Each structure stands twice: as structure tokens, then as C-alpha cells.
Coordinates of C-alpha atoms in Angstrom, one line a residue:
X1 CA 0.0 0.0 0.0
X2 CA 2.9 2.3 0.7
X3 CA 3.8 2.6 -3.0
X4 CA 0.2 3.4 -3.9
X5 CA 0.1 6.1 -1.2
X6 CA 3.3 7.6 -2.4
X7 CA 2.0 7.8 -6.0
X8 CA -1.2 9.4 -4.8
X9 CA 0.6 12.0 -2.7
X10 CA 2.9 12.8 -5.6
X11 CA -0.2 13.3 -7.8
X12 CA -1.7 15.7 -5.2
X13 CA 1.5 17.7 -5.1
X14 CA 1.3 18.4 -8.8
X15 CA -2.5 18.7 -9.2
X16 CA -3.3 22.4 -10.1
X17 CA -7.0 21.9 -9.2
X18 CA -7.8 22.5 -5.6
X19 CA -11.1 20.5 -5.7
X20 CA -9.4 17.3 -6.9
X21 CA -6.5 17.8 -4.5
X22 CA -8.9 17.9 -1.6
X23 CA -10.8 14.8 -3.0
X24 CA -7.6 12.8 -3.3
X25 CA -6.2 13.9 0.0
X26 CA -9.4 12.8 1.8
X27 CA -9.2 9.4 0.1
X28 CA -5.6 8.9 1.1
X29 CA -6.3 9.7 4.7
X30 CA -9.2 7.2 4.8
X31 CA -7.2 4.5 3.1
X32 CA -4.3 5.0 5.6
X33 CA -6.9 4.7 8.5
X34 CA -7.9 1.2 7.3
X35 CA -11.0 2.0 5.2
X36 CA -11.0 -0.9 2.8
X37 CA -13.5 0.9 0.4
X38 CA -11.3 3.9 0.3
X39 CA -8.3 1.8 -0.4
X40 CA -10.1 0.0 -3.3
X41 CA -11.2 3.4 -4.6
X42 CA -7.7 4.8 -4.4
X43 CA -6.3 1.7 -6.2
X44 CA -8.8 2.1 -9.0
X45 CA -7.7 5.8 -9.5
X46 CA -4.1 4.7 -10.1
X47 CA -4.4 1.7 -12.4
X48 CA -2.4 3.5 -14.9
X49 CA -2.6 6.6 -17.1
X50 CA -5.7 6.9 -19.4
X51 CA -4.8 5.8 -23.0
X52 CA -6.3 6.7 -26.3
X53 CA -8.9 4.1 -27.2
X54 CA -11.8 3.9 -29.6
X55 CA -13.0 7.3 -28.6
X56 CA -9.9 9.0 -27.3
X57 CA -9.7 9.5 -23.5
X58 CA -12.8 8.6 -21.6
X59 CA -13.4 7.8 -17.9
X60 CA -15.2 8.8 -14.8
X61 CA -14.6 12.3 -13.6
X62 CA -12.5 12.4 -10.4
X63 CA -9.0 12.8 -9.0
X64 CA -6.2 10.5 -10.0
X65 CA -4.3 9.4 -13.1
X66 CA -7.0 6.9 -14.2
X67 CA -9.8 9.5 -14.0
X68 CA -10.8 12.5 -16.1
X69 CA -9.7 15.7 -14.4
X70 CA -7.9 19.0 -15.1
X71 CA -4.5 17.5 -14.5
X72 CA -5.1 14.6 -16.9
X73 CA -6.4 17.1 -19.6
X74 CA -3.4 19.4 -19.1
X75 CA -0.9 16.5 -19.7
X76 CA -2.9 15.1 -22.5
X77 CA -3.0 18.5 -24.3
X78 CA 0.7 19.0 -23.6
X79 CA 1.4 15.7 -25.4
X80 CA -0.9 16.6 -28.3
X81 CA 0.8 20.0 -28.6
X82 CA 4.3 18.4 -28.6
X83 CA 3.1 15.9 -31.3
X84 CA 1.8 18.7 -33.5
X85 CA 5.0 20.8 -33.1
X86 CA 7.1 17.7 -33.9
X87 CA 5.1 16.7 -37.0
X88 CA 3.7 19.9 -38.4
X89 CA 6.1 22.6 -37.4
X90 CA 5.0 26.1 -36.5
X91 CA 1.9 28.3 -37.0
X92 CA -0.4 25.5 -35.7
X93 CA -4.1 26.0 -35.2
X94 CA -6.3 23.8 -33.0
X95 CA -10.1 24.0 -32.5
X96 CA -11.5 23.2 -29.0
X97 CA -15.1 22.6 -28.1
X98 CA -17.0 21.0 -25.2
X99 CA -20.4 19.6 -24.2
X100 CA -22.3 20.3 -21.0
X101 CA -21.1 17.4 -18.8
X102 CA -19.6 17.9 -15.4
X103 CA -16.1 19.2 -15.8
X104 CA -16.4 20.0 -19.5
X105 CA -16.1 23.7 -19.2
X106 CA -13.0 23.5 -16.9
X107 CA -11.4 20.8 -19.1
X108 CA -11.9 23.0 -22.2
X109 CA -10.3 26.0 -20.5
X110 CA -7.3 24.0 -19.4
X111 CA -6.8 22.6 -22.9
X112 CA -7.0 26.0 -24.5
X113 CA -4.4 27.4 -22.0
X114 CA -2.0 24.6 -22.6
X115 CA -2.2 25.0 -26.4
X116 CA -1.6 28.7 -26.0
X117 CA 1.2 28.1 -23.6
X118 CA 2.9 25.9 -26.2
X119 CA 2.7 28.7 -28.7
X120 CA -0.2 27.3 -30.7
X121 CA -3.2 29.2 -31.9
X122 CA -6.2 27.9 -30.0
X123 CA -9.7 28.5 -31.4
X124 CA -12.3 28.4 -28.7
X125 CA -15.8 27.5 -29.8
X126 CA -18.7 28.7 -27.8
X127 CA -19.3 26.2 -25.0
X128 CA -22.0 23.5 -24.8
X129 CA -22.2 22.7 -28.5
X130 CA -22.6 19.4 -30.3
X131 CA -19.5 17.3 -31.3
X132 CA -20.3 17.7 -35.0
X133 CA -19.8 21.4 -34.8
X134 CA -16.3 20.9 -33.6
X135 CA -15.6 18.4 -36.4
X136 CA -17.2 20.8 -38.9
X137 CA -15.0 23.7 -37.7
X138 CA -11.8 21.7 -37.9
X139 CA -12.4 21.2 -41.6
X140 CA -13.9 24.6 -42.2
X141 CA -11.1 26.5 -40.5
X142 CA -8.4 24.3 -42.0
X143 CA -7.2 23.6 -38.5
X144 CA -4.4 21.2 -37.8
X145 CA -6.3 19.5 -35.0
X146 CA -9.4 19.6 -32.9
X147 CA -10.3 18.7 -29.3
X148 CA -13.8 17.9 -28.2
X149 CA -14.5 17.5 -24.5
X150 CA -17.3 15.0 -24.3
X151 CA -18.2 11.5 -23.2
X152 CA -21.0 11.2 -25.8
X153 CA -23.6 8.8 -24.4
X154 CA -21.6 7.4 -21.5
X155 CA -23.0 7.3 -18.0
X156 CA -23.5 10.7 -16.3
X157 CA -20.4 10.5 -14.2
X158 CA -18.0 10.2 -17.2
X159 CA -16.3 12.7 -19.4
X160 CA -13.8 12.4 -22.3
X161 CA -11.4 14.0 -24.6
X162 CA -11.7 13.4 -28.3
X163 CA -9.0 14.4 -30.8
X164 CA -9.3 15.2 -34.5
X165 CA -6.5 15.8 -37.0
X166 CA -6.7 18.1 -40.0
X167 CA -4.8 20.6 -42.0
X168 CA -1.1 19.7 -42.3
X169 CA -1.3 17.0 -39.6
X170 CA -2.9 14.4 -41.9
X171 CA -3.9 13.7 -45.5
X172 CA -7.0 14.9 -47.4
X173 CA -9.1 11.8 -46.5
X174 CA -8.2 12.2 -42.8
X175 CA -8.9 15.9 -42.5
X176 CA -11.3 16.5 -39.7
X177 CA -11.3 12.8 -38.7
X178 CA -10.6 11.3 -35.3
X179 CA -7.1 10.0 -34.7
X180 CA -6.0 6.5 -35.7
X181 CA -2.7 4.6 -35.3
X182 CA 0.1 5.5 -35.3
X183 CA -0.9 9.0 -34.3
X184 CA -2.6 7.8 -31.1
X185 CA 0.4 5.9 -29.9
X186 CA 2.7 8.8 -30.9
X187 CA 0.6 11.3 -29.0
X188 CA 0.4 8.9 -26.0
X189 CA 4.2 8.6 -26.0
X190 CA 4.5 12.4 -25.7
X191 CA 1.9 12.4 -22.9
X192 CA 4.0 9.9 -21.0
X193 CA 7.0 12.2 -21.0
X194 CA 5.1 15.4 -20.4
X195 CA 6.0 17.2 -17.2
X196 CA 3.7 17.1 -14.1
X197 CA 0.5 19.1 -14.7
X198 CA 1.5 22.1 -12.5
X199 CA 4.7 22.4 -14.5
X200 CA 3.1 22.6 -18.0
X201 CA 3.2 26.2 -19.3
X202 CA -0.3 27.8 -19.6
X203 CA -1.5 31.1 -20.9
X204 CA -4.5 32.7 -22.4
X205 CA -2.6 35.0 -24.8
X206 CA -3.0 32.7 -27.9
X207 CA -6.7 31.9 -27.4
X208 CA -9.1 33.2 -30.0
X209 CA -12.7 33.1 -28.9
X210 CA -14.8 32.4 -32.0
X211 CA -18.0 34.3 -32.4
X212 CA -21.4 32.6 -32.1
X213 CA -21.8 33.0 -35.8
X214 CA -19.4 30.1 -36.4
X215 CA -22.4 27.9 -35.7
X216 CA -24.4 29.7 -38.4
X217 CA -22.2 28.1 -41.1
X218 CA -22.9 24.7 -39.7
X219 CA -26.6 25.4 -39.5
X220 CA -26.8 26.7 -43.1
X221 CA -24.8 23.8 -44.5
X222 CA -27.0 21.2 -42.8
X223 CA -30.2 23.0 -43.7
X224 CA -29.3 22.9 -47.4
X225 CA -29.8 19.2 -47.4
X226 CA -33.5 19.9 -47.7
X227 CA -33.8 21.6 -51.1
X228 CA -37.5 22.6 -50.9
X229 CA -38.4 26.2 -50.1
X230 CA -41.9 25.2 -48.9
X231 CA -42.5 24.5 -45.2
X232 CA -42.2 20.8 -44.5
X233 CA -45.4 18.9 -43.8
X234 CA -43.6 16.4 -41.6
X235 CA -44.5 16.5 -37.9
X236 CA -41.4 15.6 -35.9
X237 CA -41.0 14.9 -32.2
X238 CA -37.4 15.4 -31.1
X239 CA -35.4 14.7 -28.0
X240 CA -31.9 16.0 -27.1
X241 CA -31.6 13.4 -24.3
X242 CA -30.5 16.2 -21.8
X243 CA -27.6 16.9 -24.1
X244 CA -26.3 19.9 -26.1
X245 CA -28.0 19.1 -29.5
X246 CA -31.5 20.5 -28.9
X247 CA -31.0 24.2 -29.7
X248 CA -28.8 23.6 -32.7
X249 CA -31.2 21.0 -34.1
X250 CA -34.1 23.4 -33.8
X251 CA -32.0 26.2 -35.5
X252 CA -31.2 23.8 -38.4
X253 CA -34.8 22.6 -38.7
X254 CA -36.1 26.2 -38.7
X255 CA -33.6 27.2 -41.3
X256 CA -34.6 24.2 -43.4
X257 CA -38.3 24.9 -43.2
X258 CA -39.0 22.0 -40.9
X259 CA -41.2 24.0 -38.6
X260 CA -43.7 21.4 -37.2
X261 CA -41.2 20.1 -34.7
X262 CA -42.0 19.3 -31.0
X263 CA -39.1 18.9 -28.6
X264 CA -39.6 16.8 -25.5
X265 CA -39.7 19.7 -22.9
X266 CA -38.2 17.7 -20.0
X267 CA -35.2 16.6 -22.1
X268 CA -34.5 19.8 -24.2
X269 CA -32.0 21.6 -22.0
X270 CA -28.5 20.4 -21.1
X271 CA -28.4 18.6 -17.8
X272 CA -25.3 16.6 -16.8
X273 CA -27.4 14.5 -14.3
X274 CA -29.6 13.2 -17.2
X275 CA -32.5 13.0 -14.7
X276 CA -35.2 11.4 -16.9
X277 CA -33.3 8.5 -18.4
X278 CA -31.6 5.5 -16.7
X279 CA -28.8 5.7 -19.3
X280 CA -28.3 8.6 -21.8
X281 CA -28.2 6.6 -24.9
X282 CA -31.2 6.5 -27.4
X283 CA -30.5 2.8 -28.0
X284 CA -31.2 1.9 -24.3
X285 CA -34.6 0.5 -23.3
X286 CA -36.9 3.3 -22.0
X287 CA -34.7 6.1 -23.3
X288 CA -37.4 7.2 -25.8
X289 CA -40.4 6.7 -23.6
X290 CA -41.1 10.4 -23.2
X291 CA -40.6 11.1 -26.9
X292 CA -42.9 8.3 -27.9
X293 CA -45.6 9.5 -25.5
X294 CA -45.4 13.0 -27.0
X295 CA -45.5 11.5 -30.5
X296 CA -48.8 9.8 -29.8
X297 CA -50.2 13.0 -28.2
X298 CA -49.3 15.2 -31.2
X299 CA -49.8 12.5 -33.9
X300 CA -46.3 12.8 -35.1
X301 CA -44.9 11.3 -38.3
X302 CA -41.5 10.5 -36.8
X303 CA -39.5 10.6 -33.6
X304 CA -35.8 11.7 -33.9
X305 CA -33.6 11.3 -30.9
X306 CA -30.1 12.6 -30.5
X307 CA -27.5 11.3 -28.1
X308 CA -26.1 13.9 -25.6
X309 CA -23.4 15.3 -27.8
X310 CA -25.6 15.0 -30.9
X311 CA -23.3 12.9 -33.1
X312 CA -25.7 10.0 -33.1
X313 CA -29.3 9.8 -34.2
X314 CA -32.1 7.3 -33.6
X315 CA -35.4 7.2 -35.3
X316 CA -38.8 5.7 -34.3
X317 CA -41.7 5.4 -36.7
X318 CA -45.5 4.7 -36.5
X319 CA -46.5 1.3 -37.8
X320 CA -49.6 0.3 -39.8
X321 CA -51.3 -0.9 -36.6
X322 CA -50.8 2.5 -34.9
X323 CA -48.0 1.3 -32.6
X324 CA -44.5 2.8 -32.7
X325 CA -41.2 1.0 -33.5
X326 CA -37.6 2.2 -33.1
X327 CA -35.6 1.4 -36.1
X328 CA -32.3 -0.4 -35.7
X329 CA -29.1 1.3 -36.6
X330 CA -28.8 -0.9 -39.7
X331 CA -32.3 -0.2 -40.8
X332 CA -31.7 3.5 -40.8
X333 CA -28.3 3.0 -42.4
X334 CA -30.0 1.2 -45.3
X335 CA -32.7 3.9 -45.7
X336 CA -30.1 6.7 -45.7
X337 CA -27.7 4.6 -47.8
X338 CA -30.3 4.1 -50.5
X339 CA -31.2 7.8 -50.4
X340 CA -27.5 8.7 -50.8
X341 CA -27.1 6.2 -53.6
X342 CA -30.0 7.6 -55.6
X343 CA -28.7 11.2 -55.3
X344 CA -26.3 11.8 -58.1
X345 CA -25.7 15.3 -56.9
X346 CA -23.7 14.1 -54.0
X347 CA -19.9 13.9 -54.4
X348 CA -18.1 10.6 -53.9
X349 CA -18.9 7.1 -55.2
X350 CA -18.4 5.0 -52.1
X351 CA -20.8 3.8 -49.5
X352 CA -19.0 2.7 -46.3
X353 CA -19.9 1.0 -43.1
X354 CA -18.1 -0.8 -40.3
X355 CA -17.5 -4.5 -40.6
X356 CA -20.1 -5.3 -37.9
X357 CA -22.8 -3.4 -39.8
X358 CA -25.2 -5.0 -42.3
X359 CA -24.0 -6.2 -45.7
X360 CA -27.1 -4.7 -47.2
X361 CA -25.2 -1.5 -47.9
X362 CA -23.0 -3.4 -50.2
X363 CA -25.9 -4.7 -52.2
X364 CA -27.3 -1.1 -52.4
X365 CA -24.0 0.1 -53.7
X366 CA -23.7 -2.6 -56.3
X367 CA -27.3 -1.9 -57.6
X368 CA -26.4 1.8 -58.1
X369 CA -23.0 1.2 -59.7
X370 CA -21.2 2.5 -56.6
X371 CA -18.4 1.1 -54.6
X372 CA -18.8 -0.4 -51.1
X373 CA -16.1 -0.3 -48.4
X374 CA -16.0 -2.1 -45.0
X375 CA -13.9 -0.7 -42.2
X376 CA -13.0 -1.5 -38.7
X377 CA -15.5 -0.4 -36.1
X378 CA -15.5 3.3 -35.2
X379 CA -16.0 6.4 -37.3
X380 CA -12.3 7.2 -37.2
X381 CA -12.1 4.4 -39.8
X382 CA -15.3 4.9 -41.7
X383 CA -14.9 8.7 -42.2
X384 CA -11.5 8.5 -43.8
X385 CA -12.7 6.2 -46.6
X386 CA -11.5 7.7 -49.9
X387 CA -14.4 8.8 -52.2
X388 CA -16.9 8.7 -49.4
X389 CA -20.5 9.6 -50.2
X390 CA -22.2 8.1 -47.2
X391 CA -21.0 6.2 -44.2
X392 CA -22.6 4.6 -41.2
X393 CA -22.1 2.2 -38.2
X394 CA -24.9 0.1 -36.7
X395 CA -24.4 2.0 -33.4
X396 CA -26.7 4.8 -34.8
X397 CA -23.9 6.9 -36.3
X398 CA -24.3 8.4 -39.8
X399 CA -22.1 10.6 -42.0
X400 CA -24.4 12.1 -44.6
X401 CA -22.2 15.0 -45.8
X402 CA -18.5 14.0 -45.7
X403 CA -17.5 17.3 -47.3
X404 CA -18.8 19.3 -44.3
X405 CA -18.5 16.9 -41.3
X406 CA -16.1 14.0 -41.6
X407 CA -17.6 12.2 -38.7
X408 CA -21.0 11.0 -37.6
X409 CA -23.5 13.8 -37.3
X410 CA -26.9 13.2 -35.7
X411 CA -28.2 16.7 -36.7
X412 CA -27.2 16.2 -40.3
X413 CA -28.8 12.8 -40.3
X414 CA -32.0 14.2 -38.8
X415 CA -32.5 16.6 -41.8
X416 CA -31.9 13.7 -44.2
X417 CA -34.5 11.6 -42.4
X418 CA -37.2 14.3 -42.7
X419 CA -36.3 14.9 -46.3
X420 CA -36.7 11.1 -47.0
X421 CA -40.1 11.0 -45.3
X422 CA -41.2 13.9 -47.6
X423 CA -39.8 12.2 -50.7
X424 CA -41.6 9.0 -49.9
X425 CA -44.9 10.8 -48.9
X426 CA -45.0 12.4 -52.4
X427 CA -45.2 8.8 -53.7
X428 CA -47.8 7.8 -51.1
X429 CA -45.2 5.8 -49.1
X430 CA -43.7 5.7 -45.7
X431 CA -40.4 4.6 -44.2
X432 CA -41.9 1.3 -43.4
X433 CA -42.9 0.9 -47.0
X434 CA -39.3 1.7 -48.0
X435 CA -37.9 -0.9 -45.7
X436 CA -40.2 -3.5 -47.4
X437 CA -39.1 -2.3 -50.8
X438 CA -35.4 -2.7 -49.8
X439 CA -36.1 -6.3 -48.6
X440 CA -37.8 -7.2 -51.8
X441 CA -35.0 -5.6 -53.9
X442 CA -32.1 -7.1 -52.0
X443 CA -33.4 -9.8 -49.6
X444 CA -34.3 -9.3 -46.0
X445 CA -31.2 -8.4 -44.0
X446 CA -32.0 -8.7 -40.3
X447 CA -29.5 -7.9 -37.6
X448 CA -29.4 -8.4 -33.8
X449 CA -26.8 -8.1 -31.1
X450 CA -25.9 -10.1 -28.0
X451 CA -24.0 -7.9 -25.6
X452 CA -22.6 -9.4 -22.4
X453 CA -21.3 -7.0 -19.6
X454 CA -18.8 -8.4 -17.2
X455 CA -17.4 -7.3 -13.9
X456 CA -14.0 -8.8 -14.6
X457 CA -12.6 -7.8 -18.0
X458 CA -10.2 -10.8 -18.0
X459 CA -13.3 -13.0 -18.6
X460 CA -13.6 -11.4 -22.1
X461 CA -10.1 -12.4 -23.0
X462 CA -10.6 -15.9 -21.7
X463 CA -13.8 -16.3 -23.8
X464 CA -12.0 -15.1 -27.0
X465 CA -9.2 -17.6 -26.3
X466 CA -11.7 -20.5 -25.9
X467 CA -13.4 -19.6 -29.1
X468 CA -10.1 -19.4 -31.0
X469 CA -9.1 -22.8 -29.6
X470 CA -12.4 -24.6 -30.0
X471 CA -14.1 -22.9 -32.9
X472 CA -17.8 -23.0 -33.8
X473 CA -19.0 -25.9 -36.0
X474 CA -22.6 -24.7 -36.8
X475 CA -25.1 -22.0 -36.0
X476 CA -28.9 -22.4 -36.3
X477 CA -28.4 -25.8 -37.9
X478 CA -26.2 -24.4 -40.7
X479 CA -22.5 -25.4 -40.8
X480 CA -19.9 -22.7 -40.5
X481 CA -18.1 -22.4 -43.9
X482 CA -16.0 -19.3 -43.2
X483 CA -13.9 -18.5 -40.1
X484 CA -11.7 -15.4 -40.0
X485 CA -9.6 -14.3 -37.0
X486 CA -9.6 -10.5 -37.5
X487 CA -6.6 -10.2 -35.2
X488 CA -4.6 -11.4 -38.3
X489 CA -6.1 -8.8 -40.6
X490 CA -8.6 -9.4 -43.3
X491 CA -9.4 -8.0 -46.7
X492 CA -6.9 -5.1 -46.2
X493 CA -8.2 -4.2 -42.8
X494 CA -5.8 -3.5 -40.0
X495 CA -5.7 -6.3 -37.3
X496 CA -8.3 -6.1 -34.6
X497 CA -9.5 -8.4 -31.8
X498 CA -12.5 -10.1 -33.4
X499 CA -13.7 -13.3 -34.8
X500 CA -16.0 -13.7 -37.9
X501 CA -18.1 -16.7 -38.7
X502 CA -20.3 -17.2 -41.8
X503 CA -22.6 -20.2 -42.3
X504 CA -23.7 -22.0 -45.4
X505 CA -27.1 -20.2 -45.0
X506 CA -25.2 -16.9 -45.2
X507 CA -25.7 -16.1 -41.6
X508 CA -22.9 -14.0 -40.2
X509 CA -21.6 -13.5 -36.7
X510 CA -18.8 -11.2 -35.5
X511 CA -17.6 -11.4 -31.9
X512 CA -15.4 -8.7 -30.4
X513 CA -14.7 -6.9 -27.2
X514 CA -16.2 -3.5 -26.8
X515 CA -13.7 -0.7 -27.3
X516 CA -15.3 1.6 -24.6
X517 CA -17.1 -0.7 -22.1
X518 CA -16.4 -4.0 -20.2
X519 CA -18.6 -5.9 -22.7
X520 CA -18.2 -8.7 -25.2
X521 CA -20.4 -8.0 -28.2
X522 CA -21.8 -10.5 -30.8
X523 CA -23.2 -9.1 -34.0
X524 CA -25.6 -11.4 -35.8
X525 CA -27.0 -11.0 -39.3
X526 CA -29.3 -13.3 -41.2
X527 CA -30.3 -12.9 -44.9
X528 CA -33.6 -14.4 -46.0
X529 CA -35.1 -14.3 -49.5
X530 CA -38.5 -12.7 -50.1
X531 CA -40.9 -15.1 -51.9
X532 CA -42.7 -14.3 -55.1
X533 CA -45.8 -13.1 -53.2
X534 CA -43.6 -10.4 -51.7
X535 CA -44.2 -11.4 -48.1
X536 CA -41.4 -10.2 -45.8
X537 CA -40.2 -13.0 -43.5
X538 CA -39.5 -10.8 -40.5
X539 CA -40.8 -13.3 -37.9
X540 CA -38.7 -16.1 -39.3
X541 CA -35.6 -13.8 -39.4
X542 CA -36.2 -12.7 -35.8
X543 CA -36.5 -16.3 -34.7
X544 CA -33.3 -17.3 -36.4
X545 CA -31.4 -14.5 -34.8
X546 CA -32.8 -15.5 -31.4
X547 CA -31.6 -19.1 -32.0
X548 CA -28.1 -18.0 -32.9
X549 CA -27.9 -15.6 -29.9
X550 CA -28.9 -18.4 -27.6
X551 CA -26.3 -20.7 -29.0
X552 CA -23.6 -18.1 -28.7
X553 CA -24.6 -17.4 -25.1
X554 CA -24.1 -21.1 -24.3
X555 CA -20.8 -21.3 -26.1
X556 CA -19.3 -18.2 -24.5
X557 CA -20.0 -19.4 -20.9
X558 CA -20.2 -15.9 -19.5

């Protein structure tokens, strides 16, 4: 314990934030007094420095090297600044933005001061804005990098630090895209050798506070996706999920002529406590309850939900029987993918999705004479696809205008959804009709996910080892005809910890550890033909997915 206490005391000595100094000092005192809970808490705060993962830095807010705090942000920014100075040279510009989570404002201020102290030009966005606005500004300003302080849809106690590269720090396809190897490791190496937080130079002299009109450009560009000058007839219920997207979404809708919009009042304003949802993610059960209730009350045509930093978008639609159904990420990806493929005015000739997303996008691309690209999971890979016209991941992330935002953008996707509903309504159709049309055109592609959360992350590695050793012979009665260990690389993709299985019936399963949570994820896809009568076999597909998920659960032994 003495080594742990010494490390904690050293951290306190160099922590420039009085609040976290007090927090850690109290914890040290309790641990030394024999408080086992305090000792366990202290141990968890010094499990090692945070490292860049799928979404940059992300952790619970609190004192210590393994938490998100001002000291961690200072050292991370010092490492990023050193990386930019080493790789780009001088006259460097970095955009910084933040959401409304606990600590976001302070972390943003600290990052700006460190950048300025390193001699860089730091562009400060107005605070409490969506992540896509930061990504948009990195490209629009020709900045060499961008920092977004956000934990997206993580639990309320978390915060994070997302890094984009642009300008001279990357190539054209990577401009305004999140970092990938080797940049992440090279930045991490410089963070490791950065001085203690209180010794990092900080100043406000090089900070340029951008005017609020910087958001106007983002609003105008997104609104232009709807070309009609007439007011939209679509009635929309929206929810910002207590995040920062509500006001910007309403501005974009108003500018686009989408005026029959009804935000959920209780979830419209930013609130880091996320009081009305158990988990601030539109995909979680119950997250859309208030929005669906309002949709029934106002007889809406669609529900559009943003996640807290507004880079993701989920959609629910009324069904023929009057009930409401939330679309899967793959269903909305197919709808927006077909819309993009049919629109020859859009630049780019590639539709891209992550390897765990539905193969339907590939069939859409083929039918329209376009190319299809599969990438590793995460928009840092999808968004840098050369020639990108549209990209998506099944986790409700959509890039509908790569020229403007080279990342997922829930607000941009929302405008495209309303536009699609209008286009279909002109033909007497709905989104549900369009999904049926896609099934008849390309076969029914149904997807599902088995996600297993564990308390001990070593169990995930053990399960992957067992699978690699024992294999899977069949799924849902169909023999496995393809096995690919993605850790060895596949089809030009960089190696990643994952296993792919395909059966003779063309079922596909991909098993991989989550990049942001202690979960093992299994992505299941079945493809069933539609008979001559045009009946969509949705029940049969759902039953087959359930069978495969049950078999996987038994095999994984978790």
C-alpha cells in the first residue's frame, strides 16, 4: 500500500485543481486509516494513465491518473501540442469545443491554456455545443487539430477527450477525422514524458474566442440538405436526451423549413445529471419513452432522438397498426444509404460501413453502380474512406455530408430523415414501405446483437481464447463455412481483436470486445429471400437471430 500512497501523494503535489487535490487527500487519509472501500477506490484511480482508445480518452470524472480531471487534460494536451509541433512545425491552429457534462467547461479552459502556452493558436468554440460542430469547424477553419471534451452517451459520471487531426497533420481523406494509429500511440508517448500538470506552461494569450456565428455556417450547410423552399409537412418529435444538441437542431430545422417540430420539454435543456433516463443513450430501453408519449399525443410522423453530444441519431416510426417502433441502426443505415445512392448530386462514389454493420449497404452500392467499403468499427475508420459519399455504423452513427463533417452527425442525419419522409410521402409511401421495398429488392437483411457485460474484463479475453481454440461448428443448424480471425487482418483491414463466422445459410456472426465498455459483443446478421408473393419473412428472421444468440450465449459461458 505504501507505493500506492506515495504515487497518490505525488499526484496531489502536482495537481493544479484545488477540488481534486482535496478529494484525493481525503481518500488517502481514509485509506491509511484502514478504510477498505477507500483503499479500493484509491487503487482504481491509479491503475495506470488513461490511454487513447476507440473514442480518445474517456473515464469517470474524479481525482487521480485513471480519471478525467484537469491534471489529466493538461498533460494530454501537452502531449498533443508536442506531437503537432514535432510533426507539423509552427503556426499551428487547434479548435477546441465542449459539451455540458460535469467538468467539460473546466477541461476545455485547461486545454486552451496549454495549447496557448505551447505557442499554438487555440480557437475556442462557444461552450456547450454538439460534437459535429467541432468536427465541422476543424475542416472549415483548415485547423491542424481539434479537441472535443465529451463523453458522448456514456453514464452521467463520465467525461472524455476526443482528438481530430486536420490541415497539415494528416492527408486529405483524414482531414477532420478522429485519430488512428500510429498518431494515437505517438501522442500517447509524448503524454507519458510530459511534465507534471503544474509544470506545464499555460497562458490565455494565444486563445481566439470564436463568435457565435461560427455555428451559423454549420446550421446553413446542414439545412441545405433539404432543397424545398416550402414548409415541411412532416411533424417531428425530437429529444436531445438532456444533451447539447437541442438548440442547434431546432435552428437547423427552422432554417430548413421543418417547422412542425416538437421537442420533449423535459429533455431539451442540457443537464449533466440526465434525470429522466436511466442511461443517456437513445438505444437503451426506455430512453425514448417520453418522446414516444409525446409523438402519440401530437400525432407525429416520426421521432428523432439525438444522443447527448448529438453525433448519433435514432429514429422511431409509427406502424400500420398504430404502434411505434424504433428502427435499428442498420435499418436507418439502409434507408439513408439508398437515399444517398439515388442522389447523383452528392460527391463521392463510395458507401462505407463498419465490418459489424449490415451487408445490405454493399448490395445497395452494387445496384447503383457505386463502390462499397467495409472498415473496422469506429468512425475514425469509416470517415477516412477515400471517395466517401455516405458512411454509417450500426451504433446509430451516420455521416451524410462528408465534405462538411467527416464524422457521424446526428443533426445532419435528422435533416436527411425528414427529407426522405417527404420524398416518400410524395409517392404515397412511408419509411416502413421503403424498408419493405429494400427487402424485396435485396433480400431481408435482419440484424441483432448479443451484448454481455462483465465485472471482470479478463473473462472477455478468456472467452475469446476459448473460441479461437475450440471454434464453432454450426449455427442455427447451418455449418460454419468461413472463419476469420480478425486479429490477423482481413481484406486489407488492420488487425483487430475479433472473430468472424459465416454459415452455409449466409448467416454472419462477428464477436469482439467493446472498445469503450467492459462488454463482449456479438453481432448477428441473417439474410432471407422474399418469396414471389412479396411477403417479408421478418418473424422467421427474428426467430433465427434469437436461436443464434442463444447458441452463442451457451458457447461463451459468461
